[in-house]
Amino acid sequence: MTAHVGYLTIPQKDGEQDVLLENGNAWRLGRSIDSQIRLPSESVSRQHALVQRMENGEYYLFDLGSRNGTFLNGIRVTIPVPLNDGDRISLGDFHASFHCPTRVGGPANSAPNLVTNATTVIFAQKMTSVLVVDVRGFTKIAQAIDPQLLSQVIGTLFRSGGEIMRRRGSWGQKYIGDALMSVWVHTSNGEGPQVLSIFHALGELLQVTDTLQEQFQLPFPIGVGAGINTGPAAIGNAGSEHSADYTALGNTVNAAFRFESATRDIGFDVVIGRETMEYLRQCGDHPERFFEEKTVQLKGYEFPAHVWAATYANLRNLLTNIPCR
């Protein structure tokens, strides 16, 4: 029995290109030159989506926490979804189609930058919490100080932040521009204390940011916004044979980034999801008293989200009143 081989049909300036998905098991789509399938569009994120071929020959589509979302036949992709012959894929304003004929004999030409030694990617769905911390006013900072000094400031912040997150039980960290994403994978019990430890990690990171202005003689303090979300996410390796890239994918991750962005819109420092609050309540002492309920419209989402928001002053009160156990 002949295995089915899929391919993507991608528009080009002079027509269309068929990209054979045969050599390897995973193909990243994005604007970055590191993407196996590069899509030259400003609405496409640097690492936007992933197509993975499973051991049984089925193809799945993942969103990699993209800015403008990944859509399959007009429906936003929030968890890994299977691909079928003729499916329409939209990444920002870039549109492609997936094909998987019953016999090998699809297109003869592959993408010129297609990586042929991608490793098998195994994703498992786990209950996770995601913390996203983003530097406030990064453009203003970059314009005000020397690039070498800027790299020292951000490097110190991220290095210290990574150490804090790992010590507080984070499964992994990713650095995306001026943002730090940390992921906690929860066990079947004790989610409340695990979620509380994330808030203590954020509190420790704030202590680091408070020292940066004096340490580097900066013209103004460094501030950060934070978003925390809890829910199911696909956990696995989206890298290649020579470069592992362990990450978390799905709506839980996307929403955490949108929560952080919402802090600027509503004038708070940290925004958390309702599920995060439910786990935090397991620690007792009514943690909701340190937050305000808000309804926010997240970019790329059809319906408003109900969240909890706090200032860092209230976060410090939370940490004082509900210490880690």
CSV table of C-alpha atoms in Angstrom, one decimal:
chain,number,residue,atom,x,y,z
A,1,MET,CA,0.0,0.0,0.0
A,2,THR,CA,1.5,3.3,-1.1
A,3,ALA,CA,1.7,6.0,1.6
A,4,HIS,CA,-0.1,9.3,1.0
A,5,VAL,CA,2.1,12.3,0.5
A,6,GLY,CA,0.7,15.8,1.1
A,7,TYR,CA,1.7,19.1,-0.3
A,8,LEU,CA,0.9,22.8,0.1
A,9,THR,CA,0.0,25.0,-2.8
A,10,ILE,CA,1.4,28.5,-2.1
A,11,PRO,CA,0.8,31.6,-4.2
A,12,GLN,CA,3.8,33.3,-5.8
A,13,LYS,CA,4.1,36.6,-7.8
A,14,ASP,CA,4.2,34.6,-11.0
A,15,GLY,CA,1.6,32.0,-10.2
A,16,GLU,CA,1.6,29.2,-7.6
A,17,GLN,CA,4.2,26.8,-6.1
A,18,ASP,CA,3.5,23.3,-4.9
A,19,VAL,CA,5.6,22.4,-1.8
A,20,LEU,CA,6.0,18.6,-1.3
A,21,LEU,CA,5.7,17.5,2.4
A,22,GLU,CA,7.7,14.3,2.1
A,23,ASN,CA,11.2,14.6,3.4
A,24,GLY,CA,11.0,15.0,7.1
A,25,ASN,CA,8.1,15.1,9.7
A,26,ALA,CA,7.6,18.8,10.4
A,27,TRP,CA,7.6,22.0,8.5
A,28,ARG,CA,7.5,25.5,10.1
A,29,LEU,CA,5.8,28.2,8.1
A,30,GLY,CA,6.7,31.8,8.8
A,31,ARG,CA,8.4,35.0,7.7
A,32,SER,CA,11.8,34.1,9.3
A,33,ILE,CA,14.6,32.8,7.2
A,34,ASP,CA,14.8,29.9,9.6
A,35,SER,CA,11.4,28.7,8.6
A,36,GLN,CA,11.3,25.6,6.4
A,37,ILE,CA,8.6,27.2,4.3
A,38,ARG,CA,9.1,30.9,4.2
A,39,LEU,CA,6.1,33.2,3.5
A,40,PRO,CA,7.1,36.8,2.6
A,41,SER,CA,4.2,38.7,4.2
A,42,GLU,CA,4.3,41.3,7.0
A,43,SER,CA,1.1,39.9,8.4
A,44,VAL,CA,2.8,36.5,8.9
A,45,SER,CA,4.7,36.0,12.1
A,46,ARG,CA,8.3,35.0,12.1
A,47,GLN,CA,7.3,31.5,13.2
A,48,HIS,CA,3.6,31.4,12.4
A,49,ALA,CA,2.5,27.8,12.1
A,50,LEU,CA,3.6,24.2,11.9
A,51,VAL,CA,2.6,21.3,9.7
A,52,GLN,CA,3.5,17.9,11.2
A,53,ARG,CA,3.2,14.5,9.7
A,54,MET,CA,2.4,11.8,12.2
A,55,GLU,CA,3.6,8.2,12.1
A,56,ASN,CA,0.3,7.0,10.6
A,57,GLY,CA,0.7,9.4,7.7
A,58,GLU,CA,-1.8,12.0,8.9
A,59,TYR,CA,-0.9,15.7,8.7
A,60,TYR,CA,-1.7,18.1,11.5
A,61,LEU,CA,-1.7,21.9,11.6
A,62,PHE,CA,-0.5,23.9,14.7
A,63,ASP,CA,-0.5,27.6,15.4
A,64,LEU,CA,2.8,28.7,16.9
A,65,GLY,CA,1.4,31.6,18.9
A,66,SER,CA,1.2,33.9,15.9
A,67,ARG,CA,0.1,37.5,16.0
A,68,ASN,CA,-2.7,37.3,13.5
A,69,GLY,CA,-3.7,33.7,14.0
A,70,THR,CA,-3.9,30.6,11.8
A,71,PHE,CA,-7.2,29.7,10.2
A,72,LEU,CA,-8.3,26.4,8.7
A,73,ASN,CA,-11.3,26.7,6.3
A,74,GLY,CA,-12.1,30.0,8.0
A,75,ILE,CA,-12.0,28.7,11.6
A,76,ARG,CA,-9.2,29.8,13.9
A,77,VAL,CA,-6.8,27.1,14.9
A,78,THR,CA,-6.4,26.9,18.7
A,79,ILE,CA,-5.4,23.3,19.2
A,80,PRO,CA,-3.7,20.9,16.7
A,81,VAL,CA,-6.1,20.0,14.0
A,82,PRO,CA,-5.9,17.3,11.2
A,83,LEU,CA,-5.6,18.4,7.6
A,84,ASN,CA,-7.7,17.0,4.8
A,85,ASP,CA,-7.3,17.1,1.0
A,86,GLY,CA,-8.5,20.5,-0.3
A,87,ASP,CA,-8.3,22.4,3.1
A,88,ARG,CA,-7.7,26.1,2.9
A,89,ILE,CA,-5.1,27.6,5.3
A,90,SER,CA,-4.9,31.3,6.1
A,91,LEU,CA,-1.9,32.9,7.9
A,92,GLY,CA,-2.6,36.6,8.3
A,93,ASP,CA,-3.4,37.7,4.8
A,94,PHE,CA,-1.5,34.8,3.3
A,95,HIS,CA,-3.5,32.0,1.9
A,96,ALA,CA,-2.5,28.4,0.9
A,97,SER,CA,-4.2,25.1,0.3
A,98,PHE,CA,-3.3,21.6,1.5
A,99,HIS,CA,-3.6,18.6,-0.8
A,100,CYS,CA,-3.1,14.9,-0.1
A,101,PRO,CA,-3.8,12.7,-3.1
A,102,THR,CA,-4.4,9.0,-2.6
A,103,ARG,CA,-1.3,8.1,-4.6
A,104,VAL,CA,2.2,9.5,-4.6
A,105,GLY,CA,2.5,11.6,-7.8
A,106,GLY,CA,2.0,15.1,-6.5
A,107,PRO,CA,4.2,18.0,-7.3
A,108,ALA,CA,7.7,17.4,-8.5
A,109,ASN,CA,9.2,20.6,-7.0
A,110,SER,CA,9.8,21.2,-3.3
A,111,ALA,CA,10.5,24.5,-1.6
A,112,PRO,CA,14.1,25.5,-2.2
A,113,ASN,CA,14.7,26.1,1.5
A,114,LEU,CA,12.9,23.0,2.7
A,115,VAL,CA,14.7,21.2,5.5
A,116,THR,CA,14.9,17.5,4.9
A,117,ASN,CA,16.2,16.3,8.2
A,118,ALA,CA,13.5,17.5,10.5
A,119,THR,CA,13.0,15.3,13.5
A,120,THR,CA,9.8,13.5,14.4
A,121,VAL,CA,7.7,16.0,16.5
A,122,ILE,CA,5.7,14.6,19.3
A,123,PHE,CA,3.1,16.9,21.0
A,124,ALA,CA,1.1,15.9,24.1
A,125,GLN,CA,-1.7,17.9,25.5
A,126,LYS,CA,-1.1,19.0,29.1
A,127,MET,CA,-2.6,21.4,31.6
A,128,THR,CA,-0.3,24.4,31.6
A,129,SER,CA,0.1,27.9,32.8
A,130,VAL,CA,1.8,30.5,30.6
A,131,LEU,CA,3.4,33.7,31.9
A,132,VAL,CA,4.3,36.4,29.3
A,133,VAL,CA,6.4,39.4,30.4
A,134,ASP,CA,7.0,42.2,27.9
A,135,VAL,CA,9.2,45.3,28.3
A,136,ARG,CA,7.1,48.5,28.4
A,137,GLY,CA,8.1,51.2,26.0
A,138,PHE,CA,10.9,49.2,24.3
A,139,THR,CA,11.0,51.5,21.3
A,140,LYS,CA,11.5,54.6,23.5
A,141,ILE,CA,14.3,52.8,25.4
A,142,ALA,CA,16.0,51.7,22.2
A,143,GLN,CA,16.0,55.2,20.9
A,144,ALA,CA,17.4,56.7,24.2
A,145,ILE,CA,20.4,54.4,24.9
A,146,ASP,CA,23.3,52.9,23.0
A,147,PRO,CA,22.6,49.5,21.4
A,148,GLN,CA,25.3,47.8,23.3
A,149,LEU,CA,23.9,49.1,26.6
A,150,LEU,CA,20.5,48.1,25.5
A,151,SER,CA,21.6,44.5,24.9
A,152,GLN,CA,23.2,44.4,28.4
A,153,VAL,CA,20.0,45.7,30.0
A,154,ILE,CA,17.7,43.2,28.2
A,155,GLY,CA,20.3,40.4,28.6
A,156,THR,CA,20.4,40.9,32.3
A,157,LEU,CA,16.7,41.0,32.6
A,158,PHE,CA,16.1,37.9,30.6
A,159,ARG,CA,19.0,36.0,32.2
A,160,SER,CA,17.8,36.8,35.7
A,161,GLY,CA,14.2,36.1,34.6
A,162,GLY,CA,15.1,32.7,33.2
A,163,GLU,CA,16.9,31.7,36.4
A,164,ILE,CA,13.9,32.8,38.5
A,165,MET,CA,11.4,30.9,36.4
A,166,ARG,CA,13.4,27.7,36.4
A,167,ARG,CA,13.8,27.9,40.2
A,168,ARG,CA,10.1,28.4,40.5
A,169,GLY,CA,9.4,25.3,38.5
A,170,SER,CA,9.0,26.5,35.0
A,171,TRP,CA,9.2,23.8,32.3
A,172,GLY,CA,10.7,26.0,29.7
A,173,GLN,CA,11.3,29.6,28.6
A,174,LYS,CA,11.4,31.4,25.3
A,175,TYR,CA,12.7,34.8,24.4
A,176,ILE,CA,10.7,36.6,21.7
A,177,GLY,CA,12.1,40.0,20.9
A,178,ASP,CA,11.6,42.0,24.1
A,179,ALA,CA,9.2,39.4,25.6
A,180,LEU,CA,9.9,36.4,27.9
A,181,MET,CA,7.4,33.5,27.8
A,182,SER,CA,7.6,30.9,30.6
A,183,VAL,CA,5.6,27.7,30.7
A,184,TRP,CA,4.5,25.6,33.7
A,185,VAL,CA,3.2,22.0,33.1
A,186,HIS,CA,0.9,21.1,36.0
A,187,THR,CA,0.7,17.7,37.7
A,188,SER,CA,-2.6,16.1,38.4
A,189,ASN,CA,-2.7,17.6,41.9
A,190,GLY,CA,-1.4,20.7,43.6
A,191,GLU,CA,-2.2,23.1,40.7
A,192,GLY,CA,-3.1,25.9,43.2
A,193,PRO,CA,0.3,26.1,44.8
A,194,GLN,CA,2.0,25.7,41.4
A,195,VAL,CA,0.0,28.6,40.0
A,196,LEU,CA,0.8,30.7,43.1
A,197,SER,CA,4.5,30.0,42.5
A,198,ILE,CA,4.2,31.8,39.2
A,199,PHE,CA,3.0,35.0,40.9
A,200,HIS,CA,6.0,34.7,43.3
A,201,ALA,CA,8.3,34.3,40.2
A,202,LEU,CA,6.8,37.5,38.7
A,203,GLY,CA,7.3,39.3,42.0
A,204,GLU,CA,11.0,38.3,42.1
A,205,LEU,CA,11.4,39.4,38.5
A,206,LEU,CA,9.9,42.8,39.4
A,207,GLN,CA,12.7,43.1,42.0
A,208,VAL,CA,15.2,42.7,39.2
A,209,THR,CA,13.5,45.4,37.0
A,210,ASP,CA,13.6,47.8,40.0
A,211,THR,CA,17.4,47.7,40.1
A,212,LEU,CA,18.1,48.1,36.3
A,213,GLN,CA,17.9,51.9,36.2
A,214,GLU,CA,20.5,52.4,38.9
A,215,GLN,CA,22.6,49.5,37.8
A,216,PHE,CA,23.0,50.8,34.2
A,217,GLN,CA,22.5,54.5,34.9
A,218,LEU,CA,19.5,54.6,32.6
A,219,PRO,CA,17.5,57.9,32.0
A,220,PHE,CA,14.3,56.2,33.1
A,221,PRO,CA,13.1,53.0,34.9
A,222,ILE,CA,12.4,49.8,33.0
A,223,GLY,CA,8.8,48.6,33.3
A,224,VAL,CA,7.1,45.4,32.3
A,225,GLY,CA,3.6,44.2,31.7
A,226,ALA,CA,2.5,40.6,32.4
A,227,GLY,CA,-0.2,38.2,31.3
A,228,ILE,CA,-0.9,34.8,32.9
A,229,ASN,CA,-3.2,32.2,31.5
A,230,THR,CA,-4.0,28.6,32.4
A,231,GLY,CA,-5.5,25.8,30.3
A,232,PRO,CA,-4.6,22.9,28.0
A,233,ALA,CA,-1.7,23.3,25.6
A,234,ALA,CA,0.2,21.1,23.2
A,235,ILE,CA,3.7,20.5,24.6
A,236,GLY,CA,6.5,19.3,22.4
A,237,ASN,CA,9.5,19.9,20.2
A,238,ALA,CA,9.0,22.0,17.1
A,239,GLY,CA,12.7,22.1,16.2
A,240,SER,CA,14.9,20.0,13.9
A,241,GLU,CA,17.3,17.1,14.4
A,242,HIS,CA,20.1,19.5,15.2
A,243,SER,CA,18.2,22.3,17.1
A,244,ALA,CA,15.5,21.3,19.6
A,245,ASP,CA,12.9,23.9,20.2
A,246,TYR,CA,10.6,22.7,23.0
A,247,THR,CA,7.5,24.9,23.2
A,248,ALA,CA,3.9,25.1,24.1
A,249,LEU,CA,1.2,25.7,21.4
A,250,GLY,CA,-2.5,26.5,21.4
A,251,ASN,CA,-5.1,29.0,22.5
A,252,THR,CA,-3.8,29.1,26.1
A,253,VAL,CA,-0.5,30.4,24.9
A,254,ASN,CA,-2.1,32.9,22.4
A,255,ALA,CA,-4.4,34.3,25.0
A,256,ALA,CA,-1.5,34.9,27.5
A,257,PHE,CA,0.2,37.1,24.9
A,258,ARG,CA,-3.1,39.0,24.3
A,259,PHE,CA,-3.6,39.4,28.1
A,260,GLU,CA,-0.2,41.1,28.4
A,261,SER,CA,-1.1,43.4,25.5
A,262,ALA,CA,-4.4,44.2,27.2
A,263,THR,CA,-2.6,45.6,30.3
A,264,ARG,CA,-1.7,48.7,28.3
A,265,ASP,CA,-5.3,49.2,27.1
A,266,ILE,CA,-6.9,49.0,30.5
A,267,GLY,CA,-4.2,50.6,32.6
A,268,PHE,CA,-3.1,47.7,34.8
A,269,ASP,CA,0.2,45.9,35.2
A,270,VAL,CA,-0.9,42.2,35.1
A,271,VAL,CA,-3.9,40.5,33.5
A,272,ILE,CA,-4.8,36.8,34.3
A,273,GLY,CA,-7.4,34.4,32.9
A,274,ARG,CA,-10.4,33.1,34.8
A,275,GLU,CA,-8.9,29.6,34.9
A,276,THR,CA,-5.8,31.0,36.6
A,277,MET,CA,-7.9,32.7,39.2
A,278,GLU,CA,-9.8,29.4,39.9
A,279,TYR,CA,-6.5,27.6,40.6
A,280,LEU,CA,-5.3,30.5,42.7
A,281,ARG,CA,-8.4,30.3,44.8
A,282,GLN,CA,-7.3,26.8,45.9
A,283,CYS,CA,-4.7,28.6,48.0
A,284,GLY,CA,-7.4,30.2,50.1
A,285,ASP,CA,-7.6,33.7,51.6
A,286,HIS,CA,-9.7,35.1,48.7
A,287,PRO,CA,-7.0,36.1,46.2
A,288,GLU,CA,-9.7,37.8,44.0
A,289,ARG,CA,-9.7,40.7,46.5
A,290,PHE,CA,-6.4,41.9,45.0
A,291,PHE,CA,-7.8,42.0,41.5
A,292,GLU,CA,-10.5,43.7,39.5
A,293,GLU,CA,-12.8,41.9,37.0
A,294,LYS,CA,-12.5,43.3,33.5
A,295,THR,CA,-14.0,42.6,30.1
A,296,VAL,CA,-11.5,43.1,27.3
A,297,GLN,CA,-11.5,42.7,23.6
A,298,LEU,CA,-8.4,40.7,22.6
A,299,LYS,CA,-6.9,41.2,19.2
A,300,GLY,CA,-7.9,38.4,16.8
A,301,TYR,CA,-10.7,37.1,19.0
A,302,GLU,CA,-14.4,37.4,18.0
A,303,PHE,CA,-15.8,37.6,21.5
A,304,PRO,CA,-14.7,39.7,24.6
A,305,ALA,CA,-12.7,37.9,27.3
A,306,HIS,CA,-13.5,38.1,31.0
A,307,VAL,CA,-10.3,38.5,32.9
A,308,TRP,CA,-8.8,39.6,36.3
A,309,ALA,CA,-6.5,42.6,36.4
A,310,ALA,CA,-4.2,44.0,39.1
A,311,THR,CA,-1.5,46.6,39.7
A,312,TYR,CA,1.9,45.5,40.8
A,313,ALA,CA,1.2,47.1,44.2
A,314,ASN,CA,-1.7,44.8,44.6
A,315,LEU,CA,0.4,41.8,43.4
A,316,ARG,CA,2.9,42.5,46.2
A,317,ASN,CA,0.0,42.6,48.7
A,318,LEU,CA,-1.1,39.2,47.3
A,319,LEU,CA,2.4,37.7,47.8
A,320,THR,CA,2.6,39.1,51.3
A,321,ASN,CA,-0.8,37.7,52.3
A,322,ILE,CA,-0.7,34.4,50.5
A,323,PRO,CA,2.9,33.1,50.7
A,324,CYS,CA,4.1,30.0,49.0
A,325,ARG,CA,3.7,26.8,51.0
